[in-house]
mmCIF file of C-alpha atoms in Angstrom:
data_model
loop_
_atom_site.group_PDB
_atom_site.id
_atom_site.type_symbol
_atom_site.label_atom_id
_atom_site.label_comp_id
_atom_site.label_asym_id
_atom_site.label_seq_id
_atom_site.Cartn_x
_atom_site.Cartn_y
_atom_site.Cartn_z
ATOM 1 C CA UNK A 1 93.609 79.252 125.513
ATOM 2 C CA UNK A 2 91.409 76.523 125.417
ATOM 3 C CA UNK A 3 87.817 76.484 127.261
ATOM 4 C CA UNK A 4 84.952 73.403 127.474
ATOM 5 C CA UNK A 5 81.817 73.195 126.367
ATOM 6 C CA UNK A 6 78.973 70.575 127.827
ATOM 7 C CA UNK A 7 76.998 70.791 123.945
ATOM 8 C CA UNK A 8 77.388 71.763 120.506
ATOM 9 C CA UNK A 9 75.906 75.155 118.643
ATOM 10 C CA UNK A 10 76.531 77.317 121.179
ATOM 11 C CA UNK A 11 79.585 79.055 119.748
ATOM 12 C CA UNK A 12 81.059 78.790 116.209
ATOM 13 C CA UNK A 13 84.152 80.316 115.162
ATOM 14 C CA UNK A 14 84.601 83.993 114.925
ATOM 15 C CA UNK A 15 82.313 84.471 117.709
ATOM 16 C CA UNK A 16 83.440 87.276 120.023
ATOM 17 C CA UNK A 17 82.930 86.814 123.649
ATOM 18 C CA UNK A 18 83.747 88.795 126.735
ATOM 19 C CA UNK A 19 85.923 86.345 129.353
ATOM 20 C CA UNK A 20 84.772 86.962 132.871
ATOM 21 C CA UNK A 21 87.443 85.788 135.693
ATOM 22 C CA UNK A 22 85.726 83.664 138.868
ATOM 23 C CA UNK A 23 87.501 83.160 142.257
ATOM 24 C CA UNK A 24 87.886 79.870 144.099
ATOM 25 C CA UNK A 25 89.913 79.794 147.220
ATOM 26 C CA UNK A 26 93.633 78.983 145.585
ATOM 27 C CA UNK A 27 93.174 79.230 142.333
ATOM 28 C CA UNK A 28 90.815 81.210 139.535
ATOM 29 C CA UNK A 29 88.642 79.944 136.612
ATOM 30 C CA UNK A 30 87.522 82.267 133.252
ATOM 31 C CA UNK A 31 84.118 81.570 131.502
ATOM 32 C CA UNK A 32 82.872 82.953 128.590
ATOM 33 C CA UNK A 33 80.106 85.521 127.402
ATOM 34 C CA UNK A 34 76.481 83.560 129.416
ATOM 35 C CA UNK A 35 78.959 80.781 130.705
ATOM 36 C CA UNK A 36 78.887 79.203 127.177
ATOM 37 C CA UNK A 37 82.040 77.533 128.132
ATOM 38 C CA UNK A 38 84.589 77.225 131.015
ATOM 39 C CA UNK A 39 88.323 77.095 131.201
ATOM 40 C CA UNK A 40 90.411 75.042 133.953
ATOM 41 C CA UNK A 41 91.886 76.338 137.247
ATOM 42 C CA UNK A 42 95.185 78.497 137.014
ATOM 43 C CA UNK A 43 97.219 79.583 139.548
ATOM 44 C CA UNK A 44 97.774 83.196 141.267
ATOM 45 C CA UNK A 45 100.485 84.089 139.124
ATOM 46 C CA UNK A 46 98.808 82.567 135.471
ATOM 47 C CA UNK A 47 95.640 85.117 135.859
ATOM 48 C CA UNK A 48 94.908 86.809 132.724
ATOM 49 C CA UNK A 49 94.518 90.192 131.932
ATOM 50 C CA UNK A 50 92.249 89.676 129.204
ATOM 51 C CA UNK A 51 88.421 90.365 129.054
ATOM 52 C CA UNK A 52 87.880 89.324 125.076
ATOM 53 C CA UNK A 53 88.418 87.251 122.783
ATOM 54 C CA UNK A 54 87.920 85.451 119.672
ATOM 55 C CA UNK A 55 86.587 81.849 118.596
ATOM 56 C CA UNK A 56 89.166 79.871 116.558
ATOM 57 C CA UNK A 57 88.284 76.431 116.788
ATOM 58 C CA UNK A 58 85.468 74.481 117.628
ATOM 59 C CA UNK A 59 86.239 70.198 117.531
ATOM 60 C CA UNK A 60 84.437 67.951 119.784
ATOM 61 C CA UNK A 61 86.377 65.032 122.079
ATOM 62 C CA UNK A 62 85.417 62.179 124.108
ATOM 63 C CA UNK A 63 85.270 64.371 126.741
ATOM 64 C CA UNK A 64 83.079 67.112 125.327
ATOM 65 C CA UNK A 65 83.528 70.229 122.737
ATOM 66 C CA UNK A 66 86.519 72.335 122.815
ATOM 67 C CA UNK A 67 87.345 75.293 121.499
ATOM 68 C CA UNK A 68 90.776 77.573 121.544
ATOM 69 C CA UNK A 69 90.186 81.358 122.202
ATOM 70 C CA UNK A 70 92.102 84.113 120.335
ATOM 71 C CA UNK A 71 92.233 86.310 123.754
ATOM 72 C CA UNK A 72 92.943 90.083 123.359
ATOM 73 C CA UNK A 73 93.929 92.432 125.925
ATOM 74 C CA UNK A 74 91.904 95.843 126.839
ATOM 75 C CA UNK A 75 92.930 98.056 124.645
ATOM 76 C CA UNK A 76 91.681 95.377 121.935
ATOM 77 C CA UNK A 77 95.023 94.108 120.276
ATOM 78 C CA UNK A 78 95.604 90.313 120.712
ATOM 79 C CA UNK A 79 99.193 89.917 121.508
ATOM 80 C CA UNK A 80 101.810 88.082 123.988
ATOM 81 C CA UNK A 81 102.237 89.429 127.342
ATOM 82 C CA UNK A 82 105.507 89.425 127.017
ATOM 83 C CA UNK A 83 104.630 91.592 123.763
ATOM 84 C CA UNK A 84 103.306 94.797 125.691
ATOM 85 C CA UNK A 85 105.306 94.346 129.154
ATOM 86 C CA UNK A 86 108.198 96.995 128.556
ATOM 87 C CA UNK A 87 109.671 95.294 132.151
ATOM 88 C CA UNK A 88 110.773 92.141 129.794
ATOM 89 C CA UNK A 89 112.523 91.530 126.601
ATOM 90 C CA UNK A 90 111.152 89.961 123.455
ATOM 91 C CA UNK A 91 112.635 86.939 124.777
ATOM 92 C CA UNK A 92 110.727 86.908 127.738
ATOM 93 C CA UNK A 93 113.975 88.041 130.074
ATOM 94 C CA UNK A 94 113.246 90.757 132.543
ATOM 95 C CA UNK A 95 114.688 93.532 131.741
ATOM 96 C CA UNK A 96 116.621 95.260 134.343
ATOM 97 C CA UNK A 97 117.828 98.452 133.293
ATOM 98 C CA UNK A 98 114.723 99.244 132.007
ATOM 99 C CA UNK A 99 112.820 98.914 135.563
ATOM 100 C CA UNK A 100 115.285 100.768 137.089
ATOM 101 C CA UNK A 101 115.101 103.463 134.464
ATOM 102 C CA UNK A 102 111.149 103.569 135.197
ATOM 103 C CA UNK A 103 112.099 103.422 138.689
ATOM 104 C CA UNK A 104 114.052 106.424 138.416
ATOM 105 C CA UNK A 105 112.082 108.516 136.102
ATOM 106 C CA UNK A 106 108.416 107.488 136.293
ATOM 107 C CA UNK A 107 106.085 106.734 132.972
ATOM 108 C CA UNK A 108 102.810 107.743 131.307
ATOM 109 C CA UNK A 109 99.726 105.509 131.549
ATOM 110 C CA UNK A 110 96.140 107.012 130.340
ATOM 111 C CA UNK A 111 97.728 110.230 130.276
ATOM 112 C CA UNK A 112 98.501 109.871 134.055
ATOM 113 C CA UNK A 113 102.381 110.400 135.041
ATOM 114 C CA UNK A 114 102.919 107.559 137.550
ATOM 115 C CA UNK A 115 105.481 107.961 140.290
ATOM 116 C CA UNK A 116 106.820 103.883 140.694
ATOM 117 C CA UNK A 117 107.847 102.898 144.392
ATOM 118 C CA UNK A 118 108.491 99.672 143.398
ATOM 119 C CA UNK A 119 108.001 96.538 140.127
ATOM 120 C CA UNK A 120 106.498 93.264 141.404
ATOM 121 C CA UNK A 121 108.345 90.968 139.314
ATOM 122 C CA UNK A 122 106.891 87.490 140.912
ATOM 123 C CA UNK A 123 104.497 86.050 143.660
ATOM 124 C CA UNK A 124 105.150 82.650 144.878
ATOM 125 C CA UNK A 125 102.741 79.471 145.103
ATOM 126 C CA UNK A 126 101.303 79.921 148.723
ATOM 127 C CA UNK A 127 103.382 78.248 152.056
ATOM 128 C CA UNK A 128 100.727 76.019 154.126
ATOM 129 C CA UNK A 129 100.385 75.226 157.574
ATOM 130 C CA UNK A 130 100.604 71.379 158.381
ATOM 131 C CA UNK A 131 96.235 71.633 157.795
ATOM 132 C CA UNK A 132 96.776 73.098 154.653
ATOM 133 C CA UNK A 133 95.927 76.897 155.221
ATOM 134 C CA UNK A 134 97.593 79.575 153.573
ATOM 135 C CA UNK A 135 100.313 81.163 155.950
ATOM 136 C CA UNK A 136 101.949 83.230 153.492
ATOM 137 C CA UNK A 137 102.966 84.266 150.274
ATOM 138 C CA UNK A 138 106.445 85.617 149.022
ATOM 139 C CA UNK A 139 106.178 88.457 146.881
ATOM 140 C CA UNK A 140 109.577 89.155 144.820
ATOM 141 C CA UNK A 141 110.135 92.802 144.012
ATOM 142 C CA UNK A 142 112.700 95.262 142.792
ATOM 143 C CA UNK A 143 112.993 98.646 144.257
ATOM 144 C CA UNK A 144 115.068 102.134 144.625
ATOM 145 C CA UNK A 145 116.787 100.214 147.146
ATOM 146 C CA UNK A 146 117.410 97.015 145.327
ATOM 147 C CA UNK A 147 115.448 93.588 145.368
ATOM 148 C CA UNK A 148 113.416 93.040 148.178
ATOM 149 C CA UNK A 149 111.333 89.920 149.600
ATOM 150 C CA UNK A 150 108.281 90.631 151.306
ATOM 151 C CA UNK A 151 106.217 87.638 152.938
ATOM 152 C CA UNK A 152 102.212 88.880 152.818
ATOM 153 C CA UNK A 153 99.120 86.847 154.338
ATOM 154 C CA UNK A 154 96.351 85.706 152.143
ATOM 155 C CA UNK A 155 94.121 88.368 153.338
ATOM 156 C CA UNK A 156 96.510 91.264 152.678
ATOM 157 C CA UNK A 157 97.403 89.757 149.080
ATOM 158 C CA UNK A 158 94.005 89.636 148.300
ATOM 159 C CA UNK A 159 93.683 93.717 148.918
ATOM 160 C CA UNK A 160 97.113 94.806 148.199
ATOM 161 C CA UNK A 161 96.267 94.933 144.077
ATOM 162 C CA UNK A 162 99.007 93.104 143.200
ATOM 163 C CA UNK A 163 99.823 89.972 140.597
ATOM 164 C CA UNK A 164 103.455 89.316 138.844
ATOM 165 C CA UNK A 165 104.567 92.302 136.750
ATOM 166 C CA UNK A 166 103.021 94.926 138.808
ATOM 167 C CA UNK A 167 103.881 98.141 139.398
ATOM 168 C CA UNK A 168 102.988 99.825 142.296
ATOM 169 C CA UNK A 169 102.923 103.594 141.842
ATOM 170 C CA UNK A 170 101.607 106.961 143.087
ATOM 171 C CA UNK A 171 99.537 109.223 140.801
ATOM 172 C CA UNK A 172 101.929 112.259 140.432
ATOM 173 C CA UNK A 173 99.023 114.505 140.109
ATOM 174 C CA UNK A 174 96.996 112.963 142.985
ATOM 175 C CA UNK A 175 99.737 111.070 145.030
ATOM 176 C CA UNK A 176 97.369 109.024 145.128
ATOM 177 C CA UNK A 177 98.830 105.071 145.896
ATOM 178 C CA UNK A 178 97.843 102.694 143.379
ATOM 179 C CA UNK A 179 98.850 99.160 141.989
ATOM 180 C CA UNK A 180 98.895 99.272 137.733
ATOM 181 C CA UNK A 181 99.450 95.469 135.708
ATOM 182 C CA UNK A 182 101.240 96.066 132.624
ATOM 183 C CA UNK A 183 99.323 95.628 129.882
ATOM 184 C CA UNK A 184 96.404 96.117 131.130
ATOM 185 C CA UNK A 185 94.108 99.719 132.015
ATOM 186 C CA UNK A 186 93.360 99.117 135.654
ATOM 187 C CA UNK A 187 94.280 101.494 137.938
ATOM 188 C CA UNK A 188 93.845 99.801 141.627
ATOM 189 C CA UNK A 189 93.924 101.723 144.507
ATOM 190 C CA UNK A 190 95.495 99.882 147.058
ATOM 191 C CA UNK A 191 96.103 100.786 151.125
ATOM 192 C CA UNK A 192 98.782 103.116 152.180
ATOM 193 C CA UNK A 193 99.311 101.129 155.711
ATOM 194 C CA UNK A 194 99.600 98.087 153.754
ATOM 195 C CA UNK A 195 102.463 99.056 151.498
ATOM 196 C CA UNK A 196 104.014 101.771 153.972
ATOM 197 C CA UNK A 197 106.273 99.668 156.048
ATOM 198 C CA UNK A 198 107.522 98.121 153.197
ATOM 199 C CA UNK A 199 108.579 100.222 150.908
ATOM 200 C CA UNK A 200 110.079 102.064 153.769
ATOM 201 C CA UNK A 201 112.505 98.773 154.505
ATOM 202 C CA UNK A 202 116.328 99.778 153.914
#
């Protein structure tokens, strides 16, 4: 991943810097460690999971310095995220039978037995009103009851806890309702009125 810097000799390579996430209104930004350098704008569904990584390169342009981060996810191993989703293949396909075996049988994160209700498998770029607003956003999922399309306003994406490749589970020891990313830690507790109605739909 690549990030700009305005000067020179503020990073050199091997550097290790935490990568902090910003918000703008349709889109989201990362800088890194004291706002050394910033990346561009990526959409919902390119957010990262990481929150580290590594210098590699460091080459100055006509349009200021560069550099290319090594980025690693939490647990500290730089990888793919197709590399530590077990939803896809190593070729990047989903992989079906696996959800639906995680579906039907639950999984172990942190030592916490998660209950699935349902695998987020895609969100879609954001349908606008004729001024441009956000009206809704189509969320792709699989479930018990097979795939299901659920249409959720900005405001409710923003607080239901989910991105692409999301799980959203309950804590079998809690039953507590919660939205997990794979390959990431996170554990997001997420409303039971949002979710109810649908993952009650036939």
């Amino acid at each position: 991943m690549e990030f700009k810097m305005e000067r020179t000799g503020l990073l050199k390579e091997g550097d290790v810097l935490s990568v902090t996430e910003g918000k703008l209104p349709d889109s989201y930004y990362y800088t890194l460690g004291n706002a050394y350098a910033m990346s561009a704008n990526y959409k919902f569904r390119e957010r990262l999971t990481s929150t580290e990584g590594t210098v590699l390169e460091v080459k100055e342009t006509p349009k200021g310095f560069l550099l290319r981060l090594h980025l690693m996810n939490k647990n500290g191993a730089g990888r793919k995220r197709r590399d530590f989703m077990a939803a896809y293949m190593d070729n990047g396909t989903l992989d079906i039978l696996n959800v639906q075996y995680r579906l039907e049988n639950g999984f172990v994160v942190n030592g916490m037995k998660l209950v699935p209700l349902a695998f987020i498998v895609s969100v879609d770029e954001p349908e606008r009103s004729s001024a441009g607003t956000i009206v809704f956003e189509k969320v792709h999922a699989l479930t018990m009851k097979g795939q299901k399309v659920w249409l959720l306003g900005k405001e409710d994406l923003e607080i239901s806890g989910i991105y692409d490749n999301t799980w959203v589970c309950r804590i079998d020891q809690t039953h507590r309702l919660i939205c997990w990313r794979e390959g990431t830690t996170e554990m997001i507790p997420v409303p039971e009125d949002l979710w109810k109605n649908k993952l009650e739909e036939k």
